[in-house]
Amino acid sequence: MSTDAPETVATTAGVLEGRELEWAVNTPELAAEHASINSNIIRTRFPPEPNGYLHFGHAQSMNMNFALSFEKLGVPMENRRTIFRYDDTNPDAESPEYIDSMKRDLEWMGWQPEKTTYSSD
């Protein structure tokens, strides 16, 4: 068997990359300010609506936001941050019971958000 096969190199170039939107491109000044504040920190956000209990689809999304997206990009553990933001904009369907349940489930699954916020704030 020949050992002359080319070496396979893993890369994250192009992973999770979308099309560039002209109106969404930061100015060089804003990009520099962002870099000075955040350094190498990469943030994701998980925004469940507290109108029921967490289900399997939420668990999949949490895995994507708390782990898989960082792994795909090769982000070191110390640079990973996720914001848990309750999308509490429908007060008729939401209750403290669901918010408390989501908090317990999040802890039970071992996810630790950088911070928890509310859309209504």
mmCIF file of C-alpha atoms in Angstrom:
data_model
loop_
_atom_site.group_PDB
_atom_site.id
_atom_site.type_symbol
_atom_site.label_atom_id
_atom_site.label_comp_id
_atom_site.label_asym_id
_atom_site.label_seq_id
_atom_site.Cartn_x
_atom_site.Cartn_y
_atom_site.Cartn_z
ATOM 1 C CA MET A 1 0.000 0.000 0.000
ATOM 2 C CA SER A 2 1.393 3.409 -0.959
ATOM 3 C CA THR A 3 2.045 6.037 1.722
ATOM 4 C CA ASP A 4 2.139 8.830 -0.860
ATOM 5 C CA ALA A 5 -1.521 9.811 -0.298
ATOM 6 C CA PRO A 6 -2.042 13.514 0.417
ATOM 7 C CA GLU A 7 -2.592 14.426 4.051
ATOM 8 C CA THR A 8 -6.154 15.441 4.900
ATOM 9 C CA VAL A 9 -6.342 18.749 6.759
ATOM 10 C CA ALA A 10 -9.478 19.826 8.634
ATOM 11 C CA THR A 11 -10.482 23.454 8.292
ATOM 12 C CA THR A 12 -13.315 25.689 9.442
ATOM 13 C CA ALA A 13 -13.030 28.065 6.483
ATOM 14 C CA GLY A 14 -16.495 28.621 5.092
ATOM 15 C CA VAL A 15 -18.262 26.913 8.000
ATOM 16 C CA LEU A 16 -21.406 28.737 9.120
ATOM 17 C CA GLU A 17 -20.713 31.418 6.552
ATOM 18 C CA GLY A 18 -23.586 33.225 4.874
ATOM 19 C CA ARG A 19 -23.878 35.701 2.096
ATOM 20 C CA GLU A 20 -22.581 39.194 2.756
ATOM 21 C CA LEU A 21 -25.309 41.807 3.124
ATOM 22 C CA GLU A 22 -24.029 45.251 2.204
ATOM 23 C CA TRP A 23 -26.242 46.977 4.779
ATOM 24 C CA ALA A 24 -24.955 44.669 7.548
ATOM 25 C CA VAL A 25 -21.224 45.247 7.047
ATOM 26 C CA ASN A 26 -19.622 47.077 9.964
ATOM 27 C CA THR A 27 -17.458 50.105 9.418
ATOM 28 C CA PRO A 28 -13.755 49.568 10.156
ATOM 29 C CA GLU A 29 -14.161 51.768 13.269
ATOM 30 C CA LEU A 30 -17.079 49.725 14.599
ATOM 31 C CA ALA A 31 -15.275 46.454 13.861
ATOM 32 C CA ALA A 32 -12.195 47.711 15.745
ATOM 33 C CA GLU A 33 -14.328 48.775 18.731
ATOM 34 C CA HIS A 34 -16.056 45.373 18.770
ATOM 35 C CA ALA A 35 -12.681 43.586 18.680
ATOM 36 C CA SER A 36 -11.302 45.731 21.509
ATOM 37 C CA ILE A 37 -14.308 44.940 23.719
ATOM 38 C CA ASN A 38 -14.791 41.248 22.870
ATOM 39 C CA SER A 39 -11.288 40.125 21.963
ATOM 40 C CA ASN A 40 -11.564 36.429 20.982
ATOM 41 C CA ILE A 41 -14.956 35.850 22.640
ATOM 42 C CA ILE A 42 -17.633 34.331 20.388
ATOM 43 C CA ARG A 43 -21.265 34.597 21.514
ATOM 44 C CA THR A 44 -24.395 32.707 20.539
ATOM 45 C CA ARG A 45 -27.946 33.275 21.756
ATOM 46 C CA PHE A 46 -30.746 30.879 22.678
ATOM 47 C CA PRO A 47 -34.136 32.690 22.711
ATOM 48 C CA PRO A 48 -36.982 30.390 23.838
ATOM 49 C CA GLU A 49 -40.470 31.797 24.291
ATOM 50 C CA PRO A 50 -41.650 30.894 27.831
ATOM 51 C CA ASN A 51 -45.119 29.717 26.751
ATOM 52 C CA GLY A 52 -44.610 26.030 27.566
ATOM 53 C CA TYR A 53 -42.107 23.477 28.758
ATOM 54 C CA LEU A 54 -38.876 22.760 26.909
ATOM 55 C CA HIS A 55 -39.144 19.922 24.379
ATOM 56 C CA PHE A 56 -36.782 17.913 22.194
ATOM 57 C CA GLY A 57 -36.547 20.670 19.564
ATOM 58 C CA HIS A 58 -35.382 23.090 22.261
ATOM 59 C CA ALA A 59 -32.757 20.577 23.395
ATOM 60 C CA GLN A 60 -31.428 20.314 19.835
ATOM 61 C CA SER A 61 -31.267 24.088 19.493
ATOM 62 C CA MET A 62 -29.565 24.408 22.872
ATOM 63 C CA ASN A 63 -26.945 21.895 21.773
ATOM 64 C CA MET A 64 -26.371 23.971 18.634
ATOM 65 C CA ASN A 65 -26.094 27.243 20.577
ATOM 66 C CA PHE A 66 -24.100 26.006 23.574
ATOM 67 C CA ALA A 67 -21.769 23.531 21.868
ATOM 68 C CA LEU A 68 -21.976 22.487 18.226
ATOM 69 C CA SER A 69 -21.634 25.938 16.658
ATOM 70 C CA PHE A 70 -18.496 26.581 18.712
ATOM 71 C CA GLU A 71 -17.063 23.166 17.853
ATOM 72 C CA LYS A 72 -17.692 23.724 14.131
ATOM 73 C CA LEU A 73 -15.784 27.009 14.322
ATOM 74 C CA GLY A 74 -13.004 25.580 16.502
ATOM 75 C CA VAL A 75 -13.647 28.092 19.306
ATOM 76 C CA PRO A 76 -11.643 27.240 22.466
ATOM 77 C CA MET A 77 -13.740 26.565 25.600
ATOM 78 C CA GLU A 78 -12.515 29.737 27.311
ATOM 79 C CA ASN A 79 -13.831 31.883 24.440
ATOM 80 C CA ARG A 80 -17.360 30.434 24.298
ATOM 81 C CA ARG A 81 -20.326 32.431 25.590
ATOM 82 C CA THR A 82 -24.065 31.912 25.177
ATOM 83 C CA ILE A 83 -26.791 34.348 26.157
ATOM 84 C CA PHE A 84 -30.082 32.825 27.308
ATOM 85 C CA ARG A 85 -32.745 35.337 26.292
ATOM 86 C CA TYR A 86 -36.373 34.732 27.133
ATOM 87 C CA ASP A 87 -38.466 35.927 24.195
ATOM 88 C CA ASP A 88 -41.214 37.107 26.536
ATOM 89 C CA THR A 89 -43.193 39.318 24.175
ATOM 90 C CA ASN A 90 -46.501 37.431 24.395
ATOM 91 C CA PRO A 91 -47.701 37.903 27.997
ATOM 92 C CA ASP A 92 -51.008 36.097 27.366
ATOM 93 C CA ALA A 93 -49.204 32.786 26.708
ATOM 94 C CA GLU A 94 -46.306 33.064 29.161
ATOM 95 C CA SER A 95 -46.042 32.359 32.864
ATOM 96 C CA PRO A 96 -43.431 32.315 35.637
ATOM 97 C CA GLU A 97 -43.999 28.546 35.844
ATOM 98 C CA TYR A 98 -42.495 28.095 32.359
ATOM 99 C CA ILE A 99 -39.619 30.491 33.037
ATOM 100 C CA ASP A 100 -38.734 28.625 36.237
ATOM 101 C CA SER A 101 -39.057 25.265 34.464
ATOM 102 C CA MET A 102 -36.729 26.376 31.647
ATOM 103 C CA LYS A 103 -34.160 27.585 34.163
ATOM 104 C CA ARG A 104 -34.228 24.217 35.964
ATOM 105 C CA ASP A 105 -33.999 22.286 32.682
ATOM 106 C CA LEU A 106 -31.087 24.413 31.497
ATOM 107 C CA GLU A 107 -29.174 23.667 34.708
ATOM 108 C CA TRP A 108 -30.128 19.971 34.594
ATOM 109 C CA MET A 109 -28.746 19.672 31.058
ATOM 110 C CA GLY A 110 -25.483 21.231 32.226
ATOM 111 C CA TRP A 111 -25.608 24.435 30.160
ATOM 112 C CA GLN A 112 -24.277 27.589 31.791
ATOM 113 C CA PRO A 113 -25.250 30.818 30.021
ATOM 114 C CA GLU A 114 -23.036 33.879 30.234
ATOM 115 C CA LYS A 115 -26.132 35.837 31.212
ATOM 116 C CA THR A 116 -29.920 35.627 31.068
ATOM 117 C CA THR A 117 -31.931 38.437 29.524
ATOM 118 C CA TYR A 118 -35.561 39.162 28.642
ATOM 119 C CA SER A 119 -36.841 40.698 25.396
ATOM 120 C CA SER A 120 -39.287 42.782 27.432
ATOM 121 C CA ASP A 121 -36.428 44.568 29.247
#
